[in-house]
GROMACS .gro file of C-alpha atoms in nm:
model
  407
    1UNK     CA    1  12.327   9.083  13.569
    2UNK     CA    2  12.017   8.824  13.600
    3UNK     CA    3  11.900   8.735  13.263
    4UNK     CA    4  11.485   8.841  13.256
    5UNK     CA    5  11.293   8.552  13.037
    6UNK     CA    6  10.986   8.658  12.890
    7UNK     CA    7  10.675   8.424  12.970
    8UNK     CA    8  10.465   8.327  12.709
    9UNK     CA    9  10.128   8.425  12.793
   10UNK     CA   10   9.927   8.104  12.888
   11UNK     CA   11   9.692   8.012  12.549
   12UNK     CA   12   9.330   8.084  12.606
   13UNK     CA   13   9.107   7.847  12.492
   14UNK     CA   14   8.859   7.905  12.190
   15UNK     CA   15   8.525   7.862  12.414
   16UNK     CA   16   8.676   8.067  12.666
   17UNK     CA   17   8.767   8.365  12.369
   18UNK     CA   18   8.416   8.327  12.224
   19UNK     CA   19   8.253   8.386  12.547
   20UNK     CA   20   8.439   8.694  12.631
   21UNK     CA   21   8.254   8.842  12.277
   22UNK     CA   22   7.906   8.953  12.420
   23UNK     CA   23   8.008   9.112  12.740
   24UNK     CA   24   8.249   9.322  12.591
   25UNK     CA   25   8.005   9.399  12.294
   26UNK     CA   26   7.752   9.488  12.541
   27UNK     CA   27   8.038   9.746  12.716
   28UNK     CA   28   8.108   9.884  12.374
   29UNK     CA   29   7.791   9.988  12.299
   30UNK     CA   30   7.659  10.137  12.602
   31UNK     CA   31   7.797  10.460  12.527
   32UNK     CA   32   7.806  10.430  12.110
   33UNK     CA   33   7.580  10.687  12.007
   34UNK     CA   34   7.733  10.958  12.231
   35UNK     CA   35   8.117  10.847  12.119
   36UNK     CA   36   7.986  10.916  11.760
   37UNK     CA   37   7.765  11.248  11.829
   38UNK     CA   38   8.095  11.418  12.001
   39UNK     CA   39   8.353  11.220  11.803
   40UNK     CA   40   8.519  11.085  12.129
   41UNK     CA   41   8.789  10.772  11.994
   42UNK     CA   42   8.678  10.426  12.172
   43UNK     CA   43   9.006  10.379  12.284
   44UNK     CA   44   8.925  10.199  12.591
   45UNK     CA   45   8.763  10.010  12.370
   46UNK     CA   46   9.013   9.849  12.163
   47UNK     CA   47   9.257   9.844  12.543
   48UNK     CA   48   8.956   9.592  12.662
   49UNK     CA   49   9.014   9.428  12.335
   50UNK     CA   50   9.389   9.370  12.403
   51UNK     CA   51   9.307   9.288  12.721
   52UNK     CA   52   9.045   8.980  12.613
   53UNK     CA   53   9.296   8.903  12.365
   54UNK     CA   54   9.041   8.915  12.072
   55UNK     CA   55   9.290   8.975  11.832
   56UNK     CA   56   9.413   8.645  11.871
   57UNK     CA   57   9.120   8.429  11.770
   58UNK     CA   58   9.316   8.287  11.454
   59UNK     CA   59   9.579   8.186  11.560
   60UNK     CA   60   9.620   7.812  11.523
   61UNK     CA   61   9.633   7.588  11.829
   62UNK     CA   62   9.949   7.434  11.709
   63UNK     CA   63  10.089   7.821  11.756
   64UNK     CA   64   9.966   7.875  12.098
   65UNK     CA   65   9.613   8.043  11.980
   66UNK     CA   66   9.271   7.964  12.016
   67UNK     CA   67   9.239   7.847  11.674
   68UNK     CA   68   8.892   8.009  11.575
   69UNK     CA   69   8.764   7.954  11.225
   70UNK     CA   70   8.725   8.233  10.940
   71UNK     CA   71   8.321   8.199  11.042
   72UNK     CA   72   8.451   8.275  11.441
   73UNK     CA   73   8.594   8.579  11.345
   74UNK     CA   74   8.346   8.716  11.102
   75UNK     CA   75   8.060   8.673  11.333
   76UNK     CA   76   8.292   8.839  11.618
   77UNK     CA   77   8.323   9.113  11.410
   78UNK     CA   78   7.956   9.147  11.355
   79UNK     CA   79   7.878   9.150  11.719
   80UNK     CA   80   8.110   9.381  11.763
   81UNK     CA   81   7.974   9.589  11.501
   82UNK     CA   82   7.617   9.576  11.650
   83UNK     CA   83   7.782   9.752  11.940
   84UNK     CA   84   7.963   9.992  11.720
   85UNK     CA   85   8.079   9.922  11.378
   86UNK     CA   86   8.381  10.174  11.404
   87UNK     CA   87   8.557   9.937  11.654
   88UNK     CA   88   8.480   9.648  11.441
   89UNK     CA   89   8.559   9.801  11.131
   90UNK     CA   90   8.920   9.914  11.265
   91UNK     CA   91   9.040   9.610  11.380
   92UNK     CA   92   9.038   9.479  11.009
   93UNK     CA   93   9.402   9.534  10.908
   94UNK     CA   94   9.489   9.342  11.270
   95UNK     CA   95   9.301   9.008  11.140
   96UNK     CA   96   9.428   9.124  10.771
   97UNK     CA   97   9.774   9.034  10.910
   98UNK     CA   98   9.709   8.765  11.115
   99UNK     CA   99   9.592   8.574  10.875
  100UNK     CA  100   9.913   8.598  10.668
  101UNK     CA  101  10.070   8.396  11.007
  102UNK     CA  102   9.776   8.163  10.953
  103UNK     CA  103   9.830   8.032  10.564
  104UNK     CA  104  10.282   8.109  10.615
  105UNK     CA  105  10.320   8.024  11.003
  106UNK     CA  106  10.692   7.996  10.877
  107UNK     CA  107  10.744   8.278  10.705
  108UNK     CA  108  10.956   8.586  10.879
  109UNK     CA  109  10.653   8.763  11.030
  110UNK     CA  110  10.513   8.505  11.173
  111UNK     CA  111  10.854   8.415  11.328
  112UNK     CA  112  10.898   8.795  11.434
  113UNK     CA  113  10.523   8.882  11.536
  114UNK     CA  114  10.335   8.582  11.643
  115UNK     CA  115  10.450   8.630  12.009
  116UNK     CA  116  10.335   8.968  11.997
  117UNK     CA  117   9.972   8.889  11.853
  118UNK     CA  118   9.994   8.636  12.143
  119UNK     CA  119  10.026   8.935  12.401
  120UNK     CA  120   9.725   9.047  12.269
  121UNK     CA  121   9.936   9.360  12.055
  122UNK     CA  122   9.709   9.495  11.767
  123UNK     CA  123   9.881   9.561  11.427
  124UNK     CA  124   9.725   9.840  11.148
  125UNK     CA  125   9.878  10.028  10.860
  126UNK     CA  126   9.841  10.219  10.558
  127UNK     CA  127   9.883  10.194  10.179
  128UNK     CA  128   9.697  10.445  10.017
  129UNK     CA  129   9.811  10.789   9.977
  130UNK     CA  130   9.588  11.117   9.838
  131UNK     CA  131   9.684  11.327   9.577
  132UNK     CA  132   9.728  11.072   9.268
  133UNK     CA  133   9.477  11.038   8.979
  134UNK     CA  134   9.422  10.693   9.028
  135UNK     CA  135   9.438  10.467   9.372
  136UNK     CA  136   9.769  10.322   9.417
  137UNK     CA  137   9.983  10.555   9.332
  138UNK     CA  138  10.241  10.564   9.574
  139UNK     CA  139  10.464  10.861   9.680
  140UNK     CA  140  10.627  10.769  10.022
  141UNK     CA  141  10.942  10.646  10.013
  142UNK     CA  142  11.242  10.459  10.119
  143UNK     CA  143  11.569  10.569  10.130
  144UNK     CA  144  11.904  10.373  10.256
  145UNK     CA  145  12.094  10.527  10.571
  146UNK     CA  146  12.375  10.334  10.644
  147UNK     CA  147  12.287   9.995  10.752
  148UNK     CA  148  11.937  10.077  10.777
  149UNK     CA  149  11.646  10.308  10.608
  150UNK     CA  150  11.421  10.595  10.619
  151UNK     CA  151  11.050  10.631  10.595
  152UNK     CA  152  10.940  10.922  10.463
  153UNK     CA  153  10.629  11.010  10.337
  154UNK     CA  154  10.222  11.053  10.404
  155UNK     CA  155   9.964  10.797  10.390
  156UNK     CA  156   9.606  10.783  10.413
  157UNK     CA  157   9.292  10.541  10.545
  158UNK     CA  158   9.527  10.438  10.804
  159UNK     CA  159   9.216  10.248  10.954
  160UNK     CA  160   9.270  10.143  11.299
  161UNK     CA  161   9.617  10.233  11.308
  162UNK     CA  162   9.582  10.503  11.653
  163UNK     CA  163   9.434  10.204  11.808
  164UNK     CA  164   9.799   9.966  11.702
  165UNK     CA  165  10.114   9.895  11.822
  166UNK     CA  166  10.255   9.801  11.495
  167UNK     CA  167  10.136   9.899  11.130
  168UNK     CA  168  10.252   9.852  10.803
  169UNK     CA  169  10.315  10.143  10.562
  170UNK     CA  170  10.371  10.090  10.172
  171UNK     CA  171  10.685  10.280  10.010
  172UNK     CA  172  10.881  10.288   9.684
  173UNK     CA  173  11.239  10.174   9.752
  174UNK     CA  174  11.554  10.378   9.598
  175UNK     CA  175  11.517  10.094   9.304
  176UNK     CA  176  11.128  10.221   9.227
  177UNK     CA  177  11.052   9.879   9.367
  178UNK     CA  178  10.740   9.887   9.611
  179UNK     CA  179  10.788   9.756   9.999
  180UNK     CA  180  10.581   9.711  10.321
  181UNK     CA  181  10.768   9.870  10.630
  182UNK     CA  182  10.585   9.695  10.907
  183UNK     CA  183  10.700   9.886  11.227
  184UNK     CA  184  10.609  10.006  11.645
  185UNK     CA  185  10.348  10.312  11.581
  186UNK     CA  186  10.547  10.487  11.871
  187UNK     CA  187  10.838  10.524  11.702
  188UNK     CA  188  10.960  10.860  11.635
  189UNK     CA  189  10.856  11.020  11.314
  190UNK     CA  190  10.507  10.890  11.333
  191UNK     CA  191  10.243  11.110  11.348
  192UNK     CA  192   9.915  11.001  11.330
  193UNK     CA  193   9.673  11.295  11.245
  194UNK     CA  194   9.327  11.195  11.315
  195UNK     CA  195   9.183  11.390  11.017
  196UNK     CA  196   8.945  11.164  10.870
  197UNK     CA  197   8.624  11.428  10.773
  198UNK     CA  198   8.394  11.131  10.652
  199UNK     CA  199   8.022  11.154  10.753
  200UNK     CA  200   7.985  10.757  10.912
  201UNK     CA  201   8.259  10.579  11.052
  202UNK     CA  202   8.364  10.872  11.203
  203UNK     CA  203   8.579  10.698  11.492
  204UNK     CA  204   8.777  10.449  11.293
  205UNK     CA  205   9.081  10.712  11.263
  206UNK     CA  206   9.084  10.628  10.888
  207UNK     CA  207   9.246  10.954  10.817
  208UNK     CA  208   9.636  11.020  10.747
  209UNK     CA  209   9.972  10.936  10.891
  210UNK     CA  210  10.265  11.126  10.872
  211UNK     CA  211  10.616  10.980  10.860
  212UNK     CA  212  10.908  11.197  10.902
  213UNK     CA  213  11.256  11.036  10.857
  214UNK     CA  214  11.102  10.699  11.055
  215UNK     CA  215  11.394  10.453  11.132
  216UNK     CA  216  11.364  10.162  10.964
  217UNK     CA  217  11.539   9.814  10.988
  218UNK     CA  218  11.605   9.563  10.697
  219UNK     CA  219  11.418   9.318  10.885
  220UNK     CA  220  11.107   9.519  10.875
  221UNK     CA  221  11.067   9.536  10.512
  222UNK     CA  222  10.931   9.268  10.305
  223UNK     CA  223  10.737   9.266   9.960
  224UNK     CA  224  10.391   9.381   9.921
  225UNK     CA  225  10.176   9.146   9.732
  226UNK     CA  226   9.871   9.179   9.641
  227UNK     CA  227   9.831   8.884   9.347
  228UNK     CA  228   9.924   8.588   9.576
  229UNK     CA  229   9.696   8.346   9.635
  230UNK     CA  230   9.775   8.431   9.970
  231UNK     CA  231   9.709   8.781   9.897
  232UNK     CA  232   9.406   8.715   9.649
  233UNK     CA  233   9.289   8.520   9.989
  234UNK     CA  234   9.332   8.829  10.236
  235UNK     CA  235   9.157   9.029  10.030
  236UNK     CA  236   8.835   8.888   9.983
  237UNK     CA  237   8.877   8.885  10.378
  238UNK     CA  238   8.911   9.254  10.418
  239UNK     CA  239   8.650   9.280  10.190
  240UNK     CA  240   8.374   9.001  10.404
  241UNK     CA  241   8.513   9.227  10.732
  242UNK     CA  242   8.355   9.531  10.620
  243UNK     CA  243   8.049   9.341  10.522
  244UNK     CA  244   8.051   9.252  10.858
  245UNK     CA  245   8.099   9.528  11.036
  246UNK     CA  246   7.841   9.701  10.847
  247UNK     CA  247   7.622   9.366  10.906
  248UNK     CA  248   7.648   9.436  11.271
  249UNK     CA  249   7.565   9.785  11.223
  250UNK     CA  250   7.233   9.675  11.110
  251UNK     CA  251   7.201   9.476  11.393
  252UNK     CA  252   7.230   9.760  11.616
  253UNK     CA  253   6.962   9.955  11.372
  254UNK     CA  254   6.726   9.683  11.513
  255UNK     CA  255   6.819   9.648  11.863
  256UNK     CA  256   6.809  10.058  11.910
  257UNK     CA  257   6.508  10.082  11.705
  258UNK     CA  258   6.295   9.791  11.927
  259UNK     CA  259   6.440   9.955  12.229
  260UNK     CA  260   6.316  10.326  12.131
  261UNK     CA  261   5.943  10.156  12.043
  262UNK     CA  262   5.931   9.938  12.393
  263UNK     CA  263   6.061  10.313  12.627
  264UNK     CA  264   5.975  10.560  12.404
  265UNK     CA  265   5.758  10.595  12.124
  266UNK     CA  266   5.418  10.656  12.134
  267UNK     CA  267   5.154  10.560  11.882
  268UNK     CA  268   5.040  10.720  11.612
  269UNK     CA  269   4.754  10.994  11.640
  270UNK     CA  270   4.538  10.803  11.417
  271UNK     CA  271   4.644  10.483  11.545
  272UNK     CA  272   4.363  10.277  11.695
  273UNK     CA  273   4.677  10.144  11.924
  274UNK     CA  274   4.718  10.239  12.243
  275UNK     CA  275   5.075  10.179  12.237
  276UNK     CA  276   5.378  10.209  12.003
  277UNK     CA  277   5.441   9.901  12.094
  278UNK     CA  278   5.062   9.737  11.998
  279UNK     CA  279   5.076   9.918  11.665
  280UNK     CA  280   5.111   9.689  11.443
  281UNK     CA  281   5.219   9.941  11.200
  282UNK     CA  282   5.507   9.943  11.410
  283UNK     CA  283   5.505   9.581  11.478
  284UNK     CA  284   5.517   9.506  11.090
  285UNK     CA  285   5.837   9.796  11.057
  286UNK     CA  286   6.048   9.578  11.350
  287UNK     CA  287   5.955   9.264  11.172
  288UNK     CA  288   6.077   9.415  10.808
  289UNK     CA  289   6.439   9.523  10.970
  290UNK     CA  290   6.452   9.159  11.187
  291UNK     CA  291   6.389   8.957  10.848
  292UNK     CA  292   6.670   9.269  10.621
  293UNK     CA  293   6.930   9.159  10.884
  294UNK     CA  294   6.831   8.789  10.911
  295UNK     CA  295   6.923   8.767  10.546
  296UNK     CA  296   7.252   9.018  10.560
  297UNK     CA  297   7.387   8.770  10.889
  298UNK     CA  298   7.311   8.464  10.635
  299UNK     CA  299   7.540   8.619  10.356
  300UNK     CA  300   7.780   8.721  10.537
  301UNK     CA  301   7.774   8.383  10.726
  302UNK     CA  302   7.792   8.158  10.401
  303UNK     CA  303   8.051   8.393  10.292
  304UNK     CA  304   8.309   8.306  10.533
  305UNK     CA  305   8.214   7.935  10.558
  306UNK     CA  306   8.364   7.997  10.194
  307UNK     CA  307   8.694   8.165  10.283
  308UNK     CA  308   8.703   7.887  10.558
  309UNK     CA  309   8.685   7.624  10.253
  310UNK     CA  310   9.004   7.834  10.099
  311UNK     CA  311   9.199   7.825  10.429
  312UNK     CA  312   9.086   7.424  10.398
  313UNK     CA  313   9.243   7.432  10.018
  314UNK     CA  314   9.527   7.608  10.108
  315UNK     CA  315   9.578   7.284  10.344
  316UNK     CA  316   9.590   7.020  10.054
  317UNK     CA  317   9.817   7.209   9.890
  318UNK     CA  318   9.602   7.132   9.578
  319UNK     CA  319   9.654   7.442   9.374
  320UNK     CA  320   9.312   7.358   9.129
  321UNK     CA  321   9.133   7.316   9.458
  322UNK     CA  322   9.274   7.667   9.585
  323UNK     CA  323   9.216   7.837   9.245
  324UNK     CA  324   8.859   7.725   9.284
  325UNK     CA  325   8.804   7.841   9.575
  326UNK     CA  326   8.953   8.152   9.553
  327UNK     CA  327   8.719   8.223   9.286
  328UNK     CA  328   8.415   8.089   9.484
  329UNK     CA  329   8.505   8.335   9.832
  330UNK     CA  330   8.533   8.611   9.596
  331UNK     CA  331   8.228   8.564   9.426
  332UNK     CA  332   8.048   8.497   9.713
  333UNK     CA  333   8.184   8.820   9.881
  334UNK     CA  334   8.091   9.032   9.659
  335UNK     CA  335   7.743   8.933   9.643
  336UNK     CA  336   7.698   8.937   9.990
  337UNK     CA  337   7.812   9.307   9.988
  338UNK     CA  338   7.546   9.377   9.705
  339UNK     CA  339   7.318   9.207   9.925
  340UNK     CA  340   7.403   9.463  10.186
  341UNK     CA  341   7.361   9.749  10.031
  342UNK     CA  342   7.051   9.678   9.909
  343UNK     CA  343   6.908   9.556  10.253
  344UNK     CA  344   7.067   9.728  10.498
  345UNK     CA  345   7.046  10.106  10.376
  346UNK     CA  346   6.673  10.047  10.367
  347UNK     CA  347   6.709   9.837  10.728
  348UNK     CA  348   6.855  10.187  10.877
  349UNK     CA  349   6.602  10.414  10.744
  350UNK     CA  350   6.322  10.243  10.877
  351UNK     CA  351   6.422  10.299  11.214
  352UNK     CA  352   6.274  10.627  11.119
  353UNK     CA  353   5.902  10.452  11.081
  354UNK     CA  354   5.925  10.347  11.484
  355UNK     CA  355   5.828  10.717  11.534
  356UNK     CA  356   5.730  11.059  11.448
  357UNK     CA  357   5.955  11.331  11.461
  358UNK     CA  358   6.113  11.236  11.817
  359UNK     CA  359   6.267  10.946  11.678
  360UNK     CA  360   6.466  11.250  11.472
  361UNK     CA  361   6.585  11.351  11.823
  362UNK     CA  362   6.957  11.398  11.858
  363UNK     CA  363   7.034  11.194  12.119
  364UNK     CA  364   6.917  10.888  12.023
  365UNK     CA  365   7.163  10.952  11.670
  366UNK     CA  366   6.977  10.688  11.519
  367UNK     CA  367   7.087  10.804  11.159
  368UNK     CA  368   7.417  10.721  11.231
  369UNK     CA  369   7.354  10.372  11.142
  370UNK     CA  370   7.289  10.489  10.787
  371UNK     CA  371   7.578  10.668  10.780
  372UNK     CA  372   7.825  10.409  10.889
  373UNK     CA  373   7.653  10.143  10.646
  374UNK     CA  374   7.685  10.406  10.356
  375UNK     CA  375   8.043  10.471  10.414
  376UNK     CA  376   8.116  10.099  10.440
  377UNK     CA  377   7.938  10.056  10.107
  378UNK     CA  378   8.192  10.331   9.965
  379UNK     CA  379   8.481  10.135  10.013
  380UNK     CA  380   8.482   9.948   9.682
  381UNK     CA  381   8.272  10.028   9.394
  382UNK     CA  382   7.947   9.800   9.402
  383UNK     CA  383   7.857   9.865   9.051
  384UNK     CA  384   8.204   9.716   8.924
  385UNK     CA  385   8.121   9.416   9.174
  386UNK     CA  386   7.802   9.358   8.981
  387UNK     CA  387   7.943   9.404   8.663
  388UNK     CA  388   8.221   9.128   8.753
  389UNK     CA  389   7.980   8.910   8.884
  390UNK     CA  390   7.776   8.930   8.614
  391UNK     CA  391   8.089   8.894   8.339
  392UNK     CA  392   8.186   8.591   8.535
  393UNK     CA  393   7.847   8.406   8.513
  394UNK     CA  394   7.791   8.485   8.120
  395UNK     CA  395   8.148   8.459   8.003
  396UNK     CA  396   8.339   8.290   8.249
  397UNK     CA  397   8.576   8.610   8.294
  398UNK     CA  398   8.780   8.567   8.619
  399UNK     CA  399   9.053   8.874   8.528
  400UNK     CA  400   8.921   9.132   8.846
  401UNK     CA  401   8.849   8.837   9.089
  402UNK     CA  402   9.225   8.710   9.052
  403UNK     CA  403   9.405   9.056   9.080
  404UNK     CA  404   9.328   9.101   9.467
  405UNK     CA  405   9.247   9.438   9.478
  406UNK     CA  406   8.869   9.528   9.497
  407UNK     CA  407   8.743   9.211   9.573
   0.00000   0.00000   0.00000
């Protein structure tokens, strides 16, 4: 029998991946507000994705990738969130994970996956399970089956995950000890449900997975960590990716909203316009949302340039450099989602001032760019992020920014 050698798939360059951002945006949004009003997945969505190999934009050079910076991806995921913040929003446990190949390209998942982020493969998961008083609490577990295990178990906010072909699922081994399983999503015992109810982000599949008897393999387990540096690292990531996402979301708010005024609005009865468009009224509205998501983009921007200056630390190997500047991405995350919230909600619910009660109408779904930023904002608690901040500045308290968990 002839031996069949896998190719590597040729490396695409980073100018060449960045360009491939706005025409696929532009695809992904043509048909947004419909997706949302009758719940229809964007799965061609994320196969287009694959297919422009997004997923690989971190990736270092020296591993075959593009080798895109923290601030490449972020804004990536903005612009893809302008076209529809689900799809951006649920690719955030892929670029979770690749990073982790970025800052150990040694370790054993880097050795075992890289290939397959190569390919273009998408990876998601889930950690959090409902039912517990407290986030966290973790109920799925692990059990030993001859030279291998079994998953068994169900987990919830498995963002993204319908959309993978690998995820990760959190357990409690036979010892009480907690594991990551990170596995194929099409291997038997995996259900993926679908049941997310939320009121924005409706397409994400954030809802449960169910995992009956899955077949695991000891070299799909490793330890979940969240207090790494590493770890501390990701998570102000996962953290700027929402921002983003909802950041892009904005975006859209404008872009719909200066659309609806140029093709359909009309002016005001009292308005000495003839036009929608001539109002200026109207003109002063557009010009409030442009200058709300001018200053989101320029948070969220400065943001990663800071997680890029962590990635830089992690290089020197200096570990007062990297403590610092873990500290500093956290920080500056967190404001920039405070920042958000207090922009942007307002930034979606003056697309509502474009119009009168047509711009209400159903089919444009305009309020579903409120909705989606509000259930971003839900994600973490914003008043504990203030509170932190706050601490931080006055007392120099750094406790909640170095257990990377909400931050």
């Amino acid at each position: 029998m002839t031996a069949i050698t896998k190719i590597a798939p040729a490396p695409v360059a980073l100018d060449e991946l960045l360009a491939r951002i706005a025409p696929l945006a532009d695809e992904i949004a043509k048909d947004a507000a419909r997706r949302d009003l009758e719940r229809e997945l964007p799965f061609e969505a994320f196969a287009q994705s694959k297919a422009a190999r997004l997923g690989t934009l971190r990736i270092p050079v020296a591993l075959g990738g593009p080798g895109g910076s923290v601030a490449d991806y972020i804004e990536m995921i903005a612009a893809i969130g302008a076209a529809d913040p689900n799809v951006a929003h649920a690719l955030r446990s892929h670029f979770n994970f690749t990073e982790s190949l970025v800052l150990d390209p040694d370790g054993q998942k880097s050795r075992e996956h890289l290939q397959h982020v190569l390919e273009g493969k998408l990876f998601g998961g889930a950690h959090t399970e409902q039912g517990g008083p407290k986030p966290g609490e973790i109920n799925t577990r692990l059990t030993r089956d001859g030279d291998r295990y079994r998953l068994n178990g169900r987990k919830w906010y498995a963002t993204g995950t319908a959309y993978s072909d690998f995820a990760a699922f959190s357990a409690k081994n036979e010892a009480d000890e907690f594991v990551s399983a990170l596995i194929p999503t099409d291997r038997a015992g995996i259900t993926i449900l679908d049941d997310w109810d939320g009121m924005g982000q409706k397409l994400t599949a954030s809802g449960g997975v169910l995992l009956e008897s899955v077949e695991v393999f000891p070299h799909e387990l490793s330890q979940r960590a969240l207090s790494t540096r590493v770890g501390r690292h990701a998570s102000t990531l996962r953290q700027l990716h929402l921002a983003a996402s909802a950041a892009g979301a904005v975006r859209g708010a404008l872009r719909e909203g200066i659309e609806y005024v140029r093709k359909q609005a009309r002016s005001a009865q009292h308005s000495p316009a003839p036009t929608a468009r001539e109002d200026h009224f109207v003109q002063k509205i557009v010009g409030d949302i442009a200058a709300r998501s001018f200053a989101i983009d320029a948070a969220v921007a400065e943001s990663a340039r800071a997680l890029d200056r962590t990635v830089a630390a992690f290089a020197t190997g200096d570990e007062a450099r990297i403590e610092a500047a873990l500290i500093a991405s956290s920080l500056s995350t967190s404001q920039t989602q405070l920042v958000l919230a207090e922009l942007g909600l307002k930034a979606a619910e003056q697309v509502f001032e474009l119009g009168g009660g047509s711009a209400t109408s159903r089919k444009y779904n305009f309020d579903r760019h409120w909705r989606n930023i509000r259930t971003v904002l839900n994600h973490n608690p914003l008043l504990h992020k203030a509170r932190v901040i706050g601490d931080y500045l006055v007392n120099g308290t750094t406790t909640h920014l170095e257990e990377g968990k909400v931050f």
